[in-house]
Amino acid sequence: MPTISIFWMVMYGVATLTFFSVAAVITVVGIQDLKSLLSRANRKGSRRENDTKKNS
Amino acid sequence: MNFHLLDWIILVVYLTGTVFVGLTARKYVESMEGYFVAGRKVKVALGSATLIATEIGIVTFMNLSQLGYLTGFACFLLGIIGFFGYMVIGKTGFIVAGLRRLRVITIPEFYEMRFNKSVRWLGGILLFLGGVLNMGVFLKFDGIFLTETMGLGLQAKTAVMVVMLIIVVSYTVLGGMFSVVITDFVQFVILAFGMLIATVFVLLKVNFTSMANVVIHQYGSQGMNPIINPTFGWIFIIWNVIGSVALSALNQPAVSKSFASESPEVGRKVFLYTGLTLAGRYMIPMLWGVAALALFGPKINSLVAMPRLLGSIVPSGVLGLMVAGMLAASMSTYSAYLLAWSTVATRDVISPLLKFKLSDKQNVTMTRVIATIIGIFMLVFGLFYQLPSTAYQYLALTGAIYAAGAFACVTGGLYWKKANVVGAYAGLGAGVLAPAAFLILTQMKDTLPKELLFLVNVNVSGLLSFVLAAAGMIVGSLVSQKKFAPVVLVPPADETEPVEK
């Protein structure tokens, strides 16, 4: 096999491994981020509902 | 047919779940910022997931695997160039941090701050037209991919396109960026899983040595070396190095994710983590294309090769999961693109023409209507338009229509004190010339005189667009400094978000 194809094989291996590793980390941490985003939005939503009730 | 009952069940459950999650997200939209940029509350990992999901779609799998099929390993260089582009932004915050600091929702809003309203309007039109043309072929590729992998036959392409469009438009239009962020995250997880499944089965079927042998047999050194490969060469490489930075920083659908982030620093990091995955997300589908070459030989339709490969090697049950992953990739791309381009049309093209100010509610309603119209355009364009070059080059060139001028204007506007309104007009106008000439002249290629044939070379045209736009900005600004003094921008002193109590 020519050297250049070994070079591309190594590049492919590194790139693919990095992709799936970063994807795994982002998935785990992203779940926490998503929870925090939705709970903040929920808190704002219920605060707004309370304000509306008070005003009426 | 490759699809069996179990595959259909997996697919229907996935699609129903996505629409349900997307529609549920409506309740979180409390304001215009909530609709357009998810209230600017997105953190690094979530932002990275949504950005990656936006940037990967069936269209990217199709165009990258087509390159793998047609050019062998030589195209892997694009993965390295793309990685470089994102890393420049991720490490330095180049462009994205500056724009996020100014709290813009669309790129043309910056044109108004730094130049004037008319530049915003012109920039908005170019951004919208380039973006919609770019997106026009997405649905077509999805139709080809899905009918081939599922074994439905190309006659089912239109029906598949219509169903996909209805699903994506429904939740994007109703839920805005909140829906996009939430569904993008779910879709990111599923698409990564789908890519893993496809890669494992491809590598089990065709090993790297036989792929290397086939590439050398079919393409010789050109299949390994991008510099001597006629599809690429130095002009293509230089164009792509510049274009990768410009398109990464100024692609409105992608950069919207940075605008939705908590702070400029988070926006920069989103690009950094996304950049780490970039070489992989290019090379993974490219290798599928090379594997299709090894399995089917060089004589089948280059766009059909990869989906046919996956449809034939991935077993039933797993195929349903993989197709759900690929669909997830596409739906997240559509939703982000639909939202981004309809936002630009509403805020930068239509609103400036109105004599009254649109309320928040009217803004959102108009965006919804335009997103639906863009969806219908995609269907019609996808059914009738024939590509003049490889899919990758078409996408890069239509991207250059908006990115070249925008790159000159935004870079000049943020980092060059002498940039002024004349330079902005010249940059935007000059940037669109070469790609527009290419798209028009390729339709009359045979009647062109020899001296003009360089204009129908997609690589020359792409590089020219950036050179002309930069020249327009520099020359235009320098010759008109006295008459049109540049506007000095003062960014907000502190960009801290309001603290939750």
Short mmCIF file of N, CA, C and O in Angstrom, two decimals, chain B residues 183-278:
data_model
loop_
_atom_site.label_atom_id
_atom_site.label_comp_id
_atom_site.label_asym_id
_atom_site.label_seq_id
_atom_site.Cartn_x
_atom_site.Cartn_y
_atom_site.Cartn_z
N THR B 183 -35.15 19.73 19.42
CA THR B 183 -35.17 18.61 18.46
C THR B 183 -33.76 18.36 17.92
O THR B 183 -33.38 17.23 17.68
N ASP B 184 -32.98 19.43 17.73
CA ASP B 184 -31.59 19.26 17.24
C ASP B 184 -30.80 18.36 18.19
O ASP B 184 -30.00 17.55 17.75
N PHE B 185 -31.00 18.56 19.48
CA PHE B 185 -30.22 17.77 20.44
C PHE B 185 -30.59 16.28 20.32
O PHE B 185 -29.71 15.41 20.22
N VAL B 186 -31.89 16.03 20.30
CA VAL B 186 -32.34 14.63 20.16
C VAL B 186 -31.81 14.07 18.84
O VAL B 186 -31.29 12.95 18.76
N GLN B 187 -31.92 14.88 17.79
CA GLN B 187 -31.49 14.43 16.48
C GLN B 187 -29.98 14.22 16.42
O GLN B 187 -29.49 13.32 15.74
N PHE B 188 -29.23 15.04 17.15
CA PHE B 188 -27.77 14.89 17.18
C PHE B 188 -27.40 13.50 17.72
O PHE B 188 -26.56 12.80 17.16
N VAL B 189 -28.06 13.11 18.81
CA VAL B 189 -27.76 11.81 19.42
C VAL B 189 -28.11 10.69 18.44
O VAL B 189 -27.31 9.77 18.20
N ILE B 190 -29.28 10.81 17.81
CA ILE B 190 -29.71 9.74 16.90
C ILE B 190 -28.83 9.70 15.63
O ILE B 190 -28.46 8.64 15.14
N LEU B 191 -28.46 10.88 15.14
CA LEU B 191 -27.66 10.89 13.91
C LEU B 191 -26.25 10.34 14.16
O LEU B 191 -25.70 9.62 13.32
N ALA B 192 -25.68 10.65 15.33
CA ALA B 192 -24.35 10.12 15.64
C ALA B 192 -24.42 8.60 15.71
O ALA B 192 -23.52 7.89 15.22
N PHE B 193 -25.51 8.10 16.28
CA PHE B 193 -25.70 6.66 16.38
C PHE B 193 -25.87 6.05 14.98
O PHE B 193 -25.27 5.02 14.65
N GLY B 194 -26.64 6.73 14.14
CA GLY B 194 -26.85 6.27 12.76
C GLY B 194 -25.54 6.23 11.98
O GLY B 194 -25.26 5.29 11.24
N MET B 195 -24.70 7.25 12.18
CA MET B 195 -23.40 7.30 11.49
C MET B 195 -22.51 6.15 11.95
O MET B 195 -21.77 5.56 11.17
N LEU B 196 -22.58 5.87 13.26
CA LEU B 196 -21.77 4.79 13.81
C LEU B 196 -22.18 3.45 13.20
O LEU B 196 -21.34 2.65 12.75
N ILE B 197 -23.51 3.22 13.14
CA ILE B 197 -24.01 1.98 12.56
C ILE B 197 -23.52 1.83 11.12
O ILE B 197 -22.97 0.80 10.72
N ALA B 198 -23.72 2.90 10.32
CA ALA B 198 -23.34 2.83 8.91
C ALA B 198 -21.84 2.57 8.76
O ALA B 198 -21.43 1.72 7.96
N THR B 199 -21.02 3.26 9.57
CA THR B 199 -19.56 3.11 9.46
C THR B 199 -19.13 1.69 9.81
O THR B 199 -18.31 1.10 9.11
N VAL B 200 -19.71 1.14 10.86
CA VAL B 200 -19.34 -0.23 11.27
C VAL B 200 -19.66 -1.22 10.14
O VAL B 200 -18.82 -2.03 9.74
N PHE B 201 -20.88 -1.11 9.57
CA PHE B 201 -21.25 -2.06 8.52
C PHE B 201 -20.42 -1.86 7.25
O PHE B 201 -20.07 -2.84 6.58
N VAL B 202 -20.09 -0.61 6.92
CA VAL B 202 -19.26 -0.35 5.74
C VAL B 202 -17.88 -0.98 5.93
O VAL B 202 -17.37 -1.67 5.04
N LEU B 203 -17.28 -0.76 7.10
CA LEU B 203 -15.93 -1.28 7.34
C LEU B 203 -15.91 -2.81 7.45
O LEU B 203 -14.91 -3.45 7.14
N LEU B 204 -17.04 -3.38 7.90
CA LEU B 204 -17.11 -4.84 7.94
C LEU B 204 -17.19 -5.43 6.53
O LEU B 204 -16.70 -6.53 6.26
N LYS B 205 -17.81 -4.67 5.64
CA LYS B 205 -18.02 -5.16 4.27
C LYS B 205 -16.79 -4.94 3.39
O LYS B 205 -16.41 -5.80 2.60
N VAL B 206 -16.20 -3.74 3.48
CA VAL B 206 -15.06 -3.41 2.62
C VAL B 206 -13.92 -2.92 3.50
O VAL B 206 -14.07 -1.92 4.20
N ASN B 207 -12.76 -3.58 3.44
CA ASN B 207 -11.68 -3.11 4.31
C ASN B 207 -10.85 -2.01 3.62
O ASN B 207 -10.98 -1.78 2.41
N PHE B 208 -10.05 -1.34 4.42
CA PHE B 208 -9.34 -0.16 3.93
C PHE B 208 -8.37 -0.50 2.80
O PHE B 208 -8.23 0.25 1.84
N THR B 209 -7.73 -1.68 2.89
CA THR B 209 -6.75 -2.05 1.86
C THR B 209 -7.44 -2.21 0.50
O THR B 209 -6.94 -1.71 -0.51
N SER B 210 -8.60 -2.88 0.48
CA SER B 210 -9.25 -3.03 -0.83
C SER B 210 -9.75 -1.69 -1.35
O SER B 210 -9.74 -1.45 -2.56
N MET B 211 -10.16 -0.79 -0.44
CA MET B 211 -10.56 0.55 -0.90
C MET B 211 -9.35 1.26 -1.54
O MET B 211 -9.47 1.85 -2.61
N ALA B 212 -8.20 1.19 -0.86
CA ALA B 212 -6.99 1.85 -1.38
C ALA B 212 -6.61 1.27 -2.74
O ALA B 212 -6.29 2.01 -3.69
N ASN B 213 -6.71 -0.06 -2.89
CA ASN B 213 -6.36 -0.68 -4.16
C ASN B 213 -7.30 -0.22 -5.29
O ASN B 213 -6.86 0.07 -6.39
N VAL B 214 -8.61 -0.15 -4.97
CA VAL B 214 -9.57 0.28 -6.00
C VAL B 214 -9.31 1.72 -6.42
O VAL B 214 -9.34 2.05 -7.60
N VAL B 215 -9.03 2.57 -5.44
CA VAL B 215 -8.78 3.99 -5.76
C VAL B 215 -7.56 4.11 -6.67
O VAL B 215 -7.59 4.81 -7.69
N ILE B 216 -6.50 3.39 -6.34
CA ILE B 216 -5.28 3.47 -7.17
C ILE B 216 -5.56 2.90 -8.56
O ILE B 216 -5.16 3.47 -9.57
N HIS B 217 -6.31 1.82 -8.60
CA HIS B 217 -6.62 1.20 -9.90
C HIS B 217 -7.48 2.14 -10.76
O HIS B 217 -7.24 2.29 -11.96
N GLN B 218 -8.48 2.78 -10.15
CA GLN B 218 -9.41 3.61 -10.92
C GLN B 218 -8.84 5.00 -11.23
O GLN B 218 -9.01 5.52 -12.31
N TYR B 219 -8.23 5.62 -10.23
CA TYR B 219 -7.84 7.04 -10.39
C TYR B 219 -6.33 7.28 -10.35
O TYR B 219 -5.88 8.41 -10.57
N GLY B 220 -5.53 6.26 -10.05
CA GLY B 220 -4.07 6.44 -9.97
C GLY B 220 -3.72 7.43 -8.86
O GLY B 220 -4.44 7.53 -7.85
N SER B 221 -2.66 8.21 -9.07
CA SER B 221 -2.21 9.15 -8.03
C SER B 221 -3.24 10.24 -7.77
O SER B 221 -3.30 10.82 -6.68
N GLN B 222 -4.06 10.55 -8.79
CA GLN B 222 -5.08 11.60 -8.61
C GLN B 222 -6.09 11.25 -7.51
O GLN B 222 -6.71 12.13 -6.92
N GLY B 223 -6.25 9.97 -7.26
CA GLY B 223 -7.18 9.55 -6.21
C GLY B 223 -6.61 9.70 -4.81
O GLY B 223 -7.31 9.51 -3.82
N MET B 224 -5.32 10.01 -4.74
CA MET B 224 -4.66 10.16 -3.44
C MET B 224 -4.20 11.59 -3.18
O MET B 224 -4.13 12.03 -2.05
N ASN B 225 -3.87 12.28 -4.28
CA ASN B 225 -3.25 13.61 -4.14
C ASN B 225 -4.19 14.71 -4.66
O ASN B 225 -4.40 14.83 -5.87
N PRO B 226 -4.75 15.53 -3.76
CA PRO B 226 -5.73 16.55 -4.20
C PRO B 226 -5.12 17.63 -5.09
O PRO B 226 -5.84 18.26 -5.85
N ILE B 227 -3.80 17.81 -5.01
CA ILE B 227 -3.20 18.89 -5.80
C ILE B 227 -3.20 18.53 -7.29
O ILE B 227 -3.43 19.39 -8.14
N ILE B 228 -3.00 17.25 -7.60
CA ILE B 228 -2.98 16.88 -9.02
C ILE B 228 -4.35 16.37 -9.51
O ILE B 228 -4.53 16.10 -10.68
N ASN B 229 -5.30 16.27 -8.59
CA ASN B 229 -6.64 15.82 -8.99
C ASN B 229 -7.37 16.96 -9.72
O ASN B 229 -7.46 18.07 -9.19
N PRO B 230 -7.88 16.71 -10.95
CA PRO B 230 -8.49 17.81 -11.72
C PRO B 230 -9.72 18.44 -11.06
O PRO B 230 -10.06 19.59 -11.34
N THR B 231 -10.40 17.72 -10.17
CA THR B 231 -11.57 18.32 -9.48
C THR B 231 -11.11 19.37 -8.49
O THR B 231 -11.83 20.33 -8.20
N PHE B 232 -9.91 19.21 -7.95
CA PHE B 232 -9.43 20.12 -6.92
C PHE B 232 -8.30 21.02 -7.46
O PHE B 232 -8.57 21.91 -8.21
N GLY B 233 -7.07 20.79 -7.06
CA GLY B 233 -5.97 21.66 -7.51
C GLY B 233 -5.82 22.85 -6.57
O GLY B 233 -6.61 23.04 -5.65
N TRP B 234 -4.78 23.65 -6.85
CA TRP B 234 -4.44 24.75 -5.95
C TRP B 234 -5.55 25.80 -5.83
O TRP B 234 -5.83 26.31 -4.75
N ILE B 235 -6.19 26.11 -6.97
CA ILE B 235 -7.23 27.17 -6.93
C ILE B 235 -8.36 26.74 -5.98
O ILE B 235 -8.83 27.51 -5.15
N PHE B 236 -8.77 25.49 -6.12
CA PHE B 236 -9.84 24.97 -5.26
C PHE B 236 -9.40 25.00 -3.79
O PHE B 236 -10.18 25.38 -2.90
N ILE B 237 -8.15 24.62 -3.55
CA ILE B 237 -7.68 24.56 -2.16
C ILE B 237 -7.65 25.96 -1.54
O ILE B 237 -8.14 26.16 -0.42
N ILE B 238 -7.12 26.92 -2.28
CA ILE B 238 -7.06 28.30 -1.74
C ILE B 238 -8.49 28.82 -1.49
O ILE B 238 -8.80 29.40 -0.45
N TRP B 239 -9.37 28.61 -2.47
CA TRP B 239 -10.78 29.03 -2.33
C TRP B 239 -11.39 28.41 -1.08
O TRP B 239 -12.07 29.09 -0.29
N ASN B 240 -11.12 27.13 -0.88
CA ASN B 240 -11.75 26.46 0.26
C ASN B 240 -11.16 26.85 1.61
O ASN B 240 -11.86 26.81 2.61
N VAL B 241 -9.87 27.20 1.63
CA VAL B 241 -9.28 27.65 2.90
C VAL B 241 -9.97 28.96 3.32
O VAL B 241 -10.42 29.11 4.47
N ILE B 242 -10.09 29.89 2.36
CA ILE B 242 -10.76 31.17 2.68
C ILE B 242 -12.24 30.90 2.96
O ILE B 242 -12.81 31.37 3.95
N GLY B 243 -12.86 30.12 2.06
CA GLY B 243 -14.30 29.86 2.17
C GLY B 243 -14.67 29.12 3.44
O GLY B 243 -15.76 29.34 3.98
N SER B 244 -13.79 28.25 3.93
CA SER B 244 -14.16 27.49 5.13
C SER B 244 -14.27 28.41 6.34
O SER B 244 -15.16 28.25 7.17
N VAL B 245 -13.37 29.40 6.42
CA VAL B 245 -13.46 30.36 7.53
C VAL B 245 -14.71 31.22 7.34
O VAL B 245 -15.51 31.42 8.27
N ALA B 246 -14.90 31.71 6.10
CA ALA B 246 -16.02 32.63 5.84
C ALA B 246 -17.36 31.93 6.05
O ALA B 246 -18.24 32.45 6.75
N LEU B 247 -17.51 30.75 5.45
CA LEU B 247 -18.80 30.07 5.56
C LEU B 247 -19.08 29.60 6.98
O LEU B 247 -20.23 29.60 7.43
N SER B 248 -18.01 29.21 7.69
CA SER B 248 -18.23 28.77 9.07
C SER B 248 -18.72 29.94 9.93
O SER B 248 -19.61 29.79 10.75
N ALA B 249 -18.12 31.11 9.71
CA ALA B 249 -18.44 32.25 10.57
C ALA B 249 -19.70 32.99 10.14
O ALA B 249 -20.30 33.69 10.93
N LEU B 250 -20.07 32.85 8.86
CA LEU B 250 -21.14 33.69 8.34
C LEU B 250 -22.33 32.94 7.77
O LEU B 250 -23.20 33.53 7.15
N ASN B 251 -22.35 31.64 7.95
CA ASN B 251 -23.50 30.87 7.51
C ASN B 251 -24.61 31.12 8.54
O ASN B 251 -24.55 30.61 9.65
N GLN B 252 -25.61 31.91 8.14
CA GLN B 252 -26.62 32.37 9.12
C GLN B 252 -27.23 31.22 9.94
O GLN B 252 -27.33 31.35 11.17
N PRO B 253 -27.60 30.08 9.32
CA PRO B 253 -28.17 29.01 10.15
C PRO B 253 -27.21 28.53 11.24
O PRO B 253 -27.63 28.22 12.36
N ALA B 254 -25.92 28.45 10.91
CA ALA B 254 -24.95 27.97 11.90
C ALA B 254 -24.65 29.05 12.93
O ALA B 254 -24.60 28.79 14.14
N VAL B 255 -24.48 30.26 12.44
CA VAL B 255 -24.07 31.33 13.35
C VAL B 255 -25.23 31.74 14.28
O VAL B 255 -25.01 32.27 15.36
N SER B 256 -26.47 31.41 13.86
CA SER B 256 -27.62 31.67 14.75
C SER B 256 -27.45 30.92 16.06
O SER B 256 -27.91 31.35 17.11
N LYS B 257 -26.79 29.75 15.98
CA LYS B 257 -26.57 28.95 17.19
C LYS B 257 -25.59 29.65 18.12
O LYS B 257 -25.68 29.54 19.34
N SER B 258 -24.66 30.37 17.52
CA SER B 258 -23.74 31.15 18.34
C SER B 258 -24.46 32.36 18.95
O SER B 258 -24.24 32.71 20.11
N PHE B 259 -25.36 32.97 18.17
CA PHE B 259 -26.13 34.11 18.68
C PHE B 259 -27.07 33.67 19.82
O PHE B 259 -27.46 34.46 20.67
N ALA B 260 -27.47 32.39 19.77
CA ALA B 260 -28.39 31.88 20.81
C ALA B 260 -27.64 31.51 22.09
O ALA B 260 -28.26 31.15 23.09
N SER B 261 -26.32 31.60 22.07
CA SER B 261 -25.54 31.15 23.24
C SER B 261 -25.59 32.18 24.37
O SER B 261 -25.91 33.35 24.16
N GLU B 262 -25.25 31.72 25.56
CA GLU B 262 -25.32 32.53 26.78
C GLU B 262 -24.49 33.81 26.71
O GLU B 262 -24.84 34.82 27.28
N SER B 263 -23.29 33.70 26.09
CA SER B 263 -22.36 34.83 26.06
C SER B 263 -21.43 34.68 24.86
O SER B 263 -21.38 33.60 24.26
N PRO B 264 -20.68 35.73 24.51
CA PRO B 264 -19.73 35.61 23.39
C PRO B 264 -18.72 34.49 23.61
O PRO B 264 -18.34 33.80 22.68
N GLU B 265 -18.30 34.28 24.86
CA GLU B 265 -17.33 33.24 25.17
C GLU B 265 -17.91 31.85 24.90
O GLU B 265 -17.25 30.98 24.33
N VAL B 266 -19.17 31.67 25.29
CA VAL B 266 -19.84 30.39 25.02
C VAL B 266 -19.98 30.20 23.51
O VAL B 266 -19.75 29.11 22.97
N GLY B 267 -20.32 31.29 22.80
CA GLY B 267 -20.45 31.23 21.34
C GLY B 267 -19.15 30.76 20.70
O GLY B 267 -19.15 29.95 19.78
N ARG B 268 -18.02 31.28 21.18
CA ARG B 268 -16.71 30.88 20.65
C ARG B 268 -16.44 29.40 20.93
O ARG B 268 -16.02 28.65 20.06
N LYS B 269 -16.73 28.98 22.16
CA LYS B 269 -16.47 27.57 22.53
C LYS B 269 -17.33 26.60 21.73
O LYS B 269 -16.90 25.49 21.43
N VAL B 270 -18.55 27.02 21.42
CA VAL B 270 -19.43 26.17 20.61
C VAL B 270 -18.72 25.84 19.28
O VAL B 270 -18.72 24.70 18.81
N PHE B 271 -18.08 26.86 18.70
CA PHE B 271 -17.35 26.63 17.45
C PHE B 271 -16.12 25.75 17.66
O PHE B 271 -15.78 24.93 16.82
N LEU B 272 -15.48 25.90 18.81
CA LEU B 272 -14.27 25.11 19.10
C LEU B 272 -14.62 23.62 19.17
O LEU B 272 -14.00 22.79 18.51
N TYR B 273 -15.65 23.27 19.97
CA TYR B 273 -16.00 21.85 20.12
C TYR B 273 -16.59 21.28 18.83
O TYR B 273 -16.34 20.13 18.48
N THR B 274 -17.35 22.13 18.12
CA THR B 274 -17.89 21.67 16.84
C THR B 274 -16.75 21.40 15.87
O THR B 274 -16.77 20.42 15.12
N GLY B 275 -15.73 22.28 15.90
CA GLY B 275 -14.58 22.14 15.00
C GLY B 275 -13.84 20.82 15.19
O GLY B 275 -13.36 20.22 14.23
N LEU B 276 -13.80 20.35 16.44
CA LEU B 276 -13.09 19.10 16.72
C LEU B 276 -13.72 17.92 15.97
O LEU B 276 -13.05 16.95 15.65
N THR B 277 -15.02 18.02 15.69
CA THR B 277 -15.69 16.90 15.02
C THR B 277 -15.66 17.04 13.49
O THR B 277 -16.08 16.14 12.79
N LEU B 278 -15.18 18.20 13.02
CA LEU B 278 -15.39 18.50 11.62
C LEU B 278 -14.69 17.55 10.65
O LEU B 278 -15.30 17.09 9.68
#
